[in-house]
Short mmCIF file of C-alpha atoms and ligand atoms in Angstrom, two decimals:
data_model
loop_
_atom_site.label_atom_id
_atom_site.label_comp_id
_atom_site.label_asym_id
_atom_site.label_seq_id
_atom_site.Cartn_x
_atom_site.Cartn_y
_atom_site.Cartn_z
CA MET A 136 10.75 6.49 -12.62
CA LYS A 137 7.81 4.24 -13.32
CA THR A 138 6.20 1.76 -10.97
CA ILE A 139 4.56 -1.20 -12.68
CA PHE A 140 1.64 -2.92 -11.02
CA SER A 141 -1.29 -5.10 -12.10
CA PRO A 142 -4.54 -5.33 -10.09
CA ALA A 143 -4.71 -8.99 -11.20
CA GLN A 144 -1.90 -9.68 -8.75
CA GLN A 145 -4.37 -9.10 -5.90
CA LEU A 146 -6.34 -12.21 -6.94
CA HIS A 147 -3.81 -14.31 -5.03
CA HIS A 148 -5.12 -14.14 -1.50
CA GLY A 149 -4.36 -17.19 0.60
CA ALA A 150 -6.27 -17.79 3.79
CA ARG A 151 -3.68 -19.52 5.95
CA GLU A 152 -0.15 -20.85 5.99
CA PHE A 153 1.14 -23.60 8.24
CA THR A 154 3.96 -22.19 10.38
CA ASP A 155 5.26 -22.67 13.90
CA GLY A 156 3.11 -25.77 14.29
CA GLN A 157 -0.14 -23.96 13.62
CA TRP A 158 -2.34 -22.28 11.04
CA THR A 159 -1.66 -18.57 10.84
CA LEU A 160 -3.03 -15.89 8.55
CA CYS A 161 -0.94 -15.56 5.39
CA ASN A 162 1.83 -13.00 5.86
CA GLU A 163 1.93 -12.45 2.11
CA HIS A 164 -1.40 -10.78 1.27
CA PRO A 165 -2.89 -8.10 -1.04
CA GLY A 166 -2.73 -5.41 1.65
CA ARG A 167 1.03 -5.33 1.11
CA SER A 168 0.70 -3.94 -2.40
CA SER A 169 -2.13 -1.60 -1.46
CA ILE A 170 -0.13 0.14 1.22
CA ILE A 171 2.92 0.48 -1.04
CA LEU A 172 0.80 1.95 -3.85
CA ALA A 173 -0.81 4.45 -1.46
CA GLU A 174 2.58 5.64 -0.20
CA LEU A 175 4.08 5.95 -3.69
CA GLU A 176 1.07 8.01 -4.78
CA ALA A 177 1.21 10.23 -1.70
CA ARG A 178 4.89 10.98 -2.30
CA LYS A 179 4.42 11.41 -6.07
CA LEU A 180 7.29 9.03 -6.78
CA GLY A 181 6.37 8.66 -10.44
CA ASP A 182 3.68 7.17 -12.67
CA ILE A 183 2.10 3.87 -11.73
CA VAL A 184 1.35 1.91 -14.90
CA GLN A 185 -0.02 -1.49 -15.81
CA PRO A 186 2.17 -4.10 -17.49
CA GLN A 187 2.14 -5.04 -21.14
CA ASP A 188 1.34 -8.67 -21.90
CA TRP A 189 4.49 -10.44 -23.05
CA GLY A 190 2.91 -13.89 -23.10
CA ILE A 191 4.18 -17.09 -21.59
CA ASP A 192 7.43 -17.51 -23.55
CA PRO A 193 9.56 -15.29 -21.23
CA ILE A 194 8.38 -17.45 -18.29
CA LEU A 195 9.45 -20.59 -20.14
CA ARG A 196 12.94 -19.12 -20.54
CA VAL A 197 13.32 -19.76 -16.78
CA HIS A 198 10.76 -22.34 -15.66
CA SER A 199 10.12 -25.85 -16.99
CA PRO A 200 7.04 -26.43 -19.19
CA ALA A 201 5.71 -29.12 -16.84
CA PHE A 202 5.97 -26.78 -13.84
CA VAL A 203 4.22 -23.93 -15.67
CA GLU A 204 1.46 -26.29 -16.77
CA PHE A 205 1.09 -27.61 -13.23
CA LEU A 206 0.58 -24.11 -11.81
CA GLN A 207 -1.82 -23.22 -14.60
CA ASN A 208 -4.07 -26.23 -13.99
CA ALA A 209 -3.55 -27.05 -10.31
CA TRP A 210 -6.56 -25.23 -8.89
CA THR A 211 -8.97 -26.58 -11.51
CA GLN A 212 -7.81 -30.13 -10.79
CA TRP A 213 -8.07 -29.57 -7.05
CA GLN A 214 -11.66 -28.43 -7.47
CA ALA A 215 -12.43 -31.33 -9.82
CA GLU A 216 -11.42 -33.64 -6.98
CA GLY A 217 -14.04 -31.96 -4.83
CA ARG A 218 -11.67 -30.14 -2.53
CA THR A 219 -12.61 -26.66 -1.43
CA GLY A 220 -9.94 -25.16 0.82
CA ASP A 221 -6.69 -23.63 -0.37
CA MET A 222 -4.27 -26.08 -1.92
CA LEU A 223 -1.28 -27.05 0.22
CA PRO A 224 1.12 -30.01 0.11
CA SER A 225 1.47 -32.45 2.96
CA VAL A 226 4.26 -34.71 1.70
CA TRP A 227 7.49 -33.96 -0.15
CA CYS A 228 10.12 -35.91 -2.02
CA SER A 229 13.15 -36.08 0.20
CA ARG A 230 16.57 -37.70 0.58
CA GLY A 231 16.68 -41.24 -0.73
CA MET A 232 13.35 -41.03 -2.54
CA ARG A 233 12.51 -40.88 -6.26
CA THR A 234 13.18 -37.19 -6.79
CA ASN A 235 13.05 -37.39 -10.60
CA ARG A 236 9.66 -39.02 -11.11
CA VAL A 237 6.50 -36.92 -11.24
CA PRO A 238 3.58 -38.78 -9.63
CA GLU A 239 0.17 -38.89 -11.33
CA SER A 240 -1.70 -37.98 -8.15
CA LEU A 241 -2.35 -34.32 -7.48
CA ASP A 242 -1.03 -34.61 -3.93
CA GLY A 243 2.06 -36.27 -5.34
CA LYS A 244 2.52 -33.47 -7.85
CA LEU A 245 2.05 -30.88 -5.11
CA GLY A 246 4.85 -32.43 -3.10
CA TYR A 247 7.02 -32.76 -6.19
CA TYR A 248 6.76 -29.12 -7.25
CA SER A 249 6.82 -27.41 -3.82
CA PHE A 250 9.09 -27.21 -0.82
CA ASP A 251 7.09 -25.78 2.08
CA SER A 252 3.68 -25.53 3.72
CA GLY A 253 3.43 -21.75 3.68
CA THR A 254 2.52 -21.20 0.05
CA PRO A 255 -1.14 -21.95 -0.72
CA ILE A 256 -2.65 -22.04 -4.21
CA MET A 257 -6.22 -20.80 -4.64
CA SER A 258 -8.60 -19.71 -7.39
CA GLY A 259 -6.77 -16.51 -8.35
CA THR A 260 -3.21 -17.76 -7.99
CA TRP A 261 -2.53 -18.44 -11.66
CA GLN A 262 -3.81 -15.04 -12.81
CA ALA A 263 -1.79 -13.31 -10.09
CA VAL A 264 1.49 -15.13 -10.61
CA TYR A 265 1.21 -14.67 -14.37
CA ALA A 266 0.51 -10.95 -13.90
CA ALA A 267 3.50 -10.61 -11.55
CA THR A 268 5.82 -11.97 -14.24
CA GLN A 269 4.45 -9.44 -16.73
CA VAL A 270 5.00 -6.67 -14.17
CA ALA A 271 8.63 -7.78 -13.82
CA ILE A 272 9.17 -8.01 -17.59
CA THR A 273 7.60 -4.60 -18.22
CA GLY A 274 10.04 -3.14 -15.67
CA ALA A 275 12.94 -4.82 -17.47
CA HIS A 276 11.64 -3.45 -20.75
CA GLN A 277 11.83 0.06 -19.26
CA LEU A 278 15.57 -0.43 -18.76
CA SER A 279 16.03 -1.85 -22.25
CA LEU A 280 14.40 1.38 -23.53
CA GLY A 281 17.15 3.31 -21.74
CA GLU A 282 15.42 4.26 -18.49
CA GLN A 283 17.77 4.48 -15.50
CA GLY A 284 15.33 2.90 -13.06
CA ALA A 285 12.01 1.12 -12.69
CA PHE A 286 10.07 -0.49 -9.88
CA SER A 287 8.19 -3.72 -10.55
CA LEU A 288 5.69 -3.97 -7.70
CA CYS A 289 5.40 -7.74 -7.87
CA ARG A 290 3.34 -9.99 -5.72
CA PRO A 291 3.33 -12.81 -5.05
CA PRO A 292 7.11 -12.46 -4.67
CA GLY A 293 9.53 -14.66 -6.61
CA HIS A 294 13.06 -15.23 -5.34
CA HIS A 295 12.40 -18.58 -3.61
CA ALA A 296 10.97 -20.09 -6.82
CA ALA A 297 13.34 -22.35 -8.80
CA VAL A 298 13.09 -23.83 -12.30
CA ASP A 299 10.39 -26.30 -11.23
CA GLN A 300 9.71 -25.61 -7.55
CA TYR A 301 7.59 -23.12 -5.65
CA GLY A 302 7.59 -22.13 -1.98
CA GLY A 303 8.37 -19.28 0.40
CA TYR A 304 5.25 -17.43 -0.88
CA CYS A 305 6.83 -17.51 -4.39
CA PHE A 306 5.64 -19.26 -7.58
CA PHE A 307 7.43 -17.75 -10.55
CA ASN A 308 10.82 -16.13 -10.11
CA ASN A 309 9.95 -12.62 -11.25
CA ALA A 310 13.49 -11.25 -10.88
CA ALA A 311 15.01 -14.17 -12.78
CA ILE A 312 12.46 -13.81 -15.59
CA ALA A 313 13.18 -10.06 -15.81
CA THR A 314 16.92 -10.78 -15.85
CA GLN A 315 16.58 -13.37 -18.61
CA PHE A 316 14.44 -10.91 -20.57
CA LEU A 317 17.25 -8.32 -20.32
CA LEU A 318 19.78 -10.87 -21.57
CA ASP A 319 17.47 -11.82 -24.42
CA SER A 320 17.14 -8.11 -25.26
CA GLY A 321 20.88 -7.94 -25.83
CA CYS A 322 22.02 -6.65 -22.43
CA ASN A 323 25.28 -7.98 -21.03
CA ARG A 324 26.78 -8.13 -17.56
CA VAL A 325 23.48 -8.21 -15.74
CA ALA A 326 23.71 -8.82 -12.00
CA ILE A 327 21.11 -9.65 -9.39
CA LEU A 328 21.50 -8.10 -5.96
CA ASP A 329 19.12 -9.87 -3.57
CA ILE A 330 18.50 -7.87 -0.40
CA ASP A 331 15.45 -9.70 0.89
CA TYR A 332 15.96 -10.94 4.47
CA HIS A 333 15.73 -14.55 3.31
CA HIS A 334 18.19 -16.23 0.99
CA GLY A 335 16.89 -16.32 -2.59
CA ASN A 336 17.39 -20.04 -3.04
CA GLY A 337 15.39 -20.09 -6.27
CA THR A 338 17.39 -17.32 -7.91
CA GLN A 339 20.65 -18.93 -6.83
CA SER A 340 19.71 -22.32 -8.21
CA ILE A 341 18.45 -20.93 -11.54
CA PHE A 342 21.77 -19.21 -12.30
CA TYR A 343 24.14 -21.47 -10.35
CA GLN A 344 25.78 -23.12 -13.36
CA ARG A 345 25.84 -20.00 -15.51
CA ASN A 346 28.35 -17.21 -15.97
CA ASP A 347 26.05 -14.72 -17.69
CA VAL A 348 24.41 -13.49 -14.48
CA TYR A 349 26.26 -12.60 -11.29
CA VAL A 350 24.10 -13.28 -8.23
CA VAL A 351 24.91 -11.61 -4.91
CA SER A 352 22.71 -12.10 -1.87
CA LEU A 353 22.62 -10.50 1.59
CA HIS A 354 20.46 -12.51 3.96
CA ALA A 355 19.92 -14.07 7.36
CA HIS A 356 22.26 -17.01 7.89
CA PRO A 357 20.54 -20.15 6.62
CA SER A 358 21.86 -22.11 9.55
CA GLU A 359 19.42 -20.18 11.74
CA GLU A 360 16.77 -18.92 9.31
CA TYR A 361 14.51 -20.00 6.45
CA PRO A 362 15.13 -21.43 3.82
CA PHE A 363 17.75 -23.34 5.91
CA PHE A 364 19.02 -25.59 3.11
CA LEU A 365 20.76 -23.09 0.84
CA GLY A 366 22.50 -19.73 1.16
CA TYR A 367 25.82 -20.58 2.86
CA GLU A 368 28.97 -18.64 2.05
CA ASP A 369 30.75 -21.60 0.45
CA GLU A 370 28.17 -21.78 -2.38
CA ARG A 371 30.06 -19.95 -5.11
CA GLY A 372 28.62 -21.37 -8.32
CA ASP A 373 29.32 -24.55 -10.23
CA GLY A 374 31.10 -25.40 -13.51
CA ILE A 375 31.35 -22.33 -15.74
CA GLY A 376 29.23 -20.60 -13.07
CA GLU A 377 31.96 -20.95 -10.46
CA GLY A 378 32.69 -17.54 -8.98
CA TYR A 379 29.37 -16.08 -10.20
CA ASN A 380 27.43 -16.60 -6.97
CA LEU A 381 28.20 -14.75 -3.76
CA ASN A 382 26.37 -15.33 -0.48
CA LEU A 383 26.82 -12.85 2.36
CA PRO A 384 24.84 -14.35 5.25
CA MET A 385 24.52 -12.41 8.49
CA ARG A 386 23.51 -13.48 11.96
CA LEU A 387 20.12 -12.80 13.53
CA GLY A 388 20.05 -9.36 15.13
CA THR A 389 22.09 -7.71 12.38
CA ASP A 390 21.66 -3.92 12.34
CA TRP A 391 22.51 -1.19 9.82
CA ALA A 392 26.18 -0.91 10.88
CA LEU A 393 26.93 -4.42 9.62
CA TYR A 394 24.25 -4.46 6.95
CA GLY A 395 25.33 -1.18 5.34
CA ALA A 396 28.99 -2.25 5.34
CA THR A 397 28.06 -5.62 3.81
CA LEU A 398 26.04 -3.86 1.12
CA ASP A 399 29.04 -1.64 0.34
CA HIS A 400 31.13 -4.77 -0.05
CA ALA A 401 28.55 -6.39 -2.32
CA LEU A 402 28.47 -3.31 -4.55
CA GLN A 403 32.29 -3.23 -4.73
CA VAL A 404 32.27 -6.86 -5.85
CA LEU A 405 29.67 -6.05 -8.50
CA GLU A 406 31.78 -3.10 -9.66
CA ARG A 407 34.80 -5.39 -10.07
CA HIS A 408 32.64 -7.86 -11.99
CA GLY A 409 31.86 -5.07 -14.44
CA THR A 410 28.12 -5.02 -13.83
CA GLU A 411 26.27 -2.92 -16.39
CA ILE A 412 22.67 -3.50 -15.34
CA LEU A 413 21.37 -4.28 -11.86
CA VAL A 414 18.25 -6.19 -10.88
CA VAL A 415 17.52 -5.71 -7.18
CA SER A 416 15.38 -8.29 -5.42
CA LEU A 417 14.00 -5.86 -2.88
CA GLY A 418 12.66 -7.27 0.35
CA CYS A 419 11.90 -5.00 3.29
CA ASP A 420 11.65 -7.92 5.70
CA THR A 421 15.04 -6.78 7.07
CA PHE A 422 12.97 -4.23 9.07
CA HIS A 423 13.26 -4.40 12.89
CA ASP A 424 9.52 -4.79 13.30
CA ASP A 425 9.00 -7.49 10.67
CA PRO A 426 6.81 -10.24 12.19
CA ILE A 427 8.77 -13.19 10.75
CA SER A 428 12.32 -11.79 10.64
CA ARG A 429 15.18 -10.91 12.98
CA PHE A 430 17.25 -8.10 11.46
CA ARG A 431 17.11 -4.56 12.82
CA LEU A 432 16.95 -2.05 9.99
CA THR A 433 14.96 1.14 10.63
CA SER A 434 12.76 3.04 8.18
CA GLU A 435 15.45 5.70 7.91
CA ASN A 436 18.05 3.05 6.99
CA TYR A 437 16.09 2.28 3.81
CA ILE A 438 16.78 5.81 2.51
CA ARG A 439 20.51 5.18 2.97
CA LEU A 440 20.10 1.81 1.26
CA GLY A 441 18.51 3.46 -1.77
CA GLU A 442 21.29 6.05 -1.86
CA LYS A 443 23.97 3.36 -1.88
CA ILE A 444 22.32 1.62 -4.82
CA ALA A 445 21.99 4.97 -6.63
CA ALA A 446 25.70 5.67 -6.04
CA PHE A 447 26.44 2.47 -7.97
CA GLN A 448 25.31 4.47 -11.04
CA LYS A 449 23.87 1.66 -13.12
CA PRO A 450 20.40 1.22 -14.63
CA THR A 451 18.48 -0.53 -11.88
CA LEU A 452 15.29 -2.57 -11.83
CA PHE A 453 13.75 -3.02 -8.39
CA VAL A 454 11.61 -6.14 -8.10
CA LEU A 455 9.55 -6.46 -4.93
CA GLU A 456 10.09 -9.58 -2.84
CA GLY A 457 9.17 -9.81 0.89
CA GLY A 458 8.33 -7.43 3.75
CA TYR A 459 5.54 -8.24 6.19
CA ALA A 460 5.40 -5.39 8.70
CA VAL A 461 2.54 -4.04 6.64
CA ASP A 462 2.01 -0.75 8.49
CA ALA A 463 5.58 0.33 7.70
CA LEU A 464 5.97 -1.46 4.37
CA GLY A 465 4.80 1.46 2.23
CA ILE A 466 7.16 3.84 4.01
CA ASN A 467 10.11 1.45 3.82
CA VAL A 468 9.74 0.65 0.13
CA ALA A 469 9.11 4.30 -0.73
CA ASN A 470 12.18 5.24 1.31
CA VAL A 471 14.38 2.95 -0.79
CA LEU A 472 13.04 4.55 -3.98
CA THR A 473 13.32 8.06 -2.49
CA GLY A 474 16.96 7.44 -1.58
CA PHE A 475 17.58 6.00 -5.03
CA LEU A 476 15.98 8.91 -6.87
CA GLY A 477 17.49 11.58 -4.64
CA LYS A 478 21.05 10.61 -5.39
CA ARG A 479 20.86 10.07 -9.13
C1 SP5 B 164 9.57 -13.77 -0.15
C2 SP5 B 164 9.73 -14.09 1.30
O1 SP5 B 164 10.12 -13.22 2.07
N1 SP5 B 164 9.37 -15.33 1.72
C3 SP5 B 164 9.54 -15.69 3.08
C4 SP5 B 164 8.96 -17.04 3.36
C5 SP5 B 164 9.17 -17.40 4.80
N2 SP5 B 164 8.38 -18.51 5.18
C6 SP5 B 164 8.69 -19.06 6.46
C7 SP5 B 164 8.05 -18.30 7.55
C8 SP5 B 164 8.48 -18.80 8.90
C9 SP5 B 164 7.93 -17.86 9.94
N3 SP5 B 164 8.44 -18.15 11.24
C10 SP5 B 164 7.91 -17.18 12.17
C11 SP5 B 164 8.70 -17.13 13.42
C12 SP5 B 164 8.13 -16.03 14.31
N4 SP5 B 164 6.86 -16.42 14.86
ZN1 ZN B 165 11.95 -12.63 2.63
#
């Protein structure tokens, strides 16, 4: 099974995010990919290859042209205004405001296209987020060639990014772009299984009114965890998409007993739906030692997790999302893939 990775993704390297009322070092940093690559190489889990360049069109199948253009030009404009630090918003459009009008000012645009203060843009962001989409698409292409599995080692991650909004360390929704690419390649009954600790609000919103992609998410309950404003169990899809979104939120402190059983349930639902191809938004921030999360999975649990997904017996694309306990991240991600490969 191939891992796809682009060194250009490492050009996104934010200094600080604003969290807990203070500036903290970015949790989402290049060291995450480095440690995963080192572990995959040490375990000989398959070739690590660079992505092909599929151009910008597959991105535009998911994201709006204005949003893509904003991300492409934001840093240059920021610099042209004489600003030097990383780019972060400080005001957002909110309830009762003009949410459908894009301001001319760069600060206005920042607030229009983003939803949190943890997701800085800097000089290498565009190259990195573009590369991450190509990594995701190349993984999808592997499946369309008939491979049973692939791992798109994406960063920055993607599942919080919506059609025209970024946040949660995410800019382009890599998993959604890969999924759309599969559909456009003639695949049917594609499902997304999101097992990042946080609800994938971007993925949900992209597919919410559609019945061609089933989205199932296991995550910390939004009433007590980021992203707070989406991810509740009564969100089941809208219009023709009704019944094509399933949220399985769990309380803080959740361990493998509940998590494993909930994953079994999710896979049963996907079986009933008739899923033929699976895209897994893989976050290892469900780990007990994750610095920003409150679930209790162990490194060993990730082997079992990979085995459960393998037992589902469908071509599977893993797309990396979160996971911030960097020392264990390589082991945890490699454990998922080891469990997956061992039981095929
Ligand atoms: C892809 C992904 O996993 N994005 C997660 C973004 C989470 N951003 C909010 C972080 C809030 C951290 N709160 C820390 C509490 C413990 N000090
Ligand atoms: Zn996460």
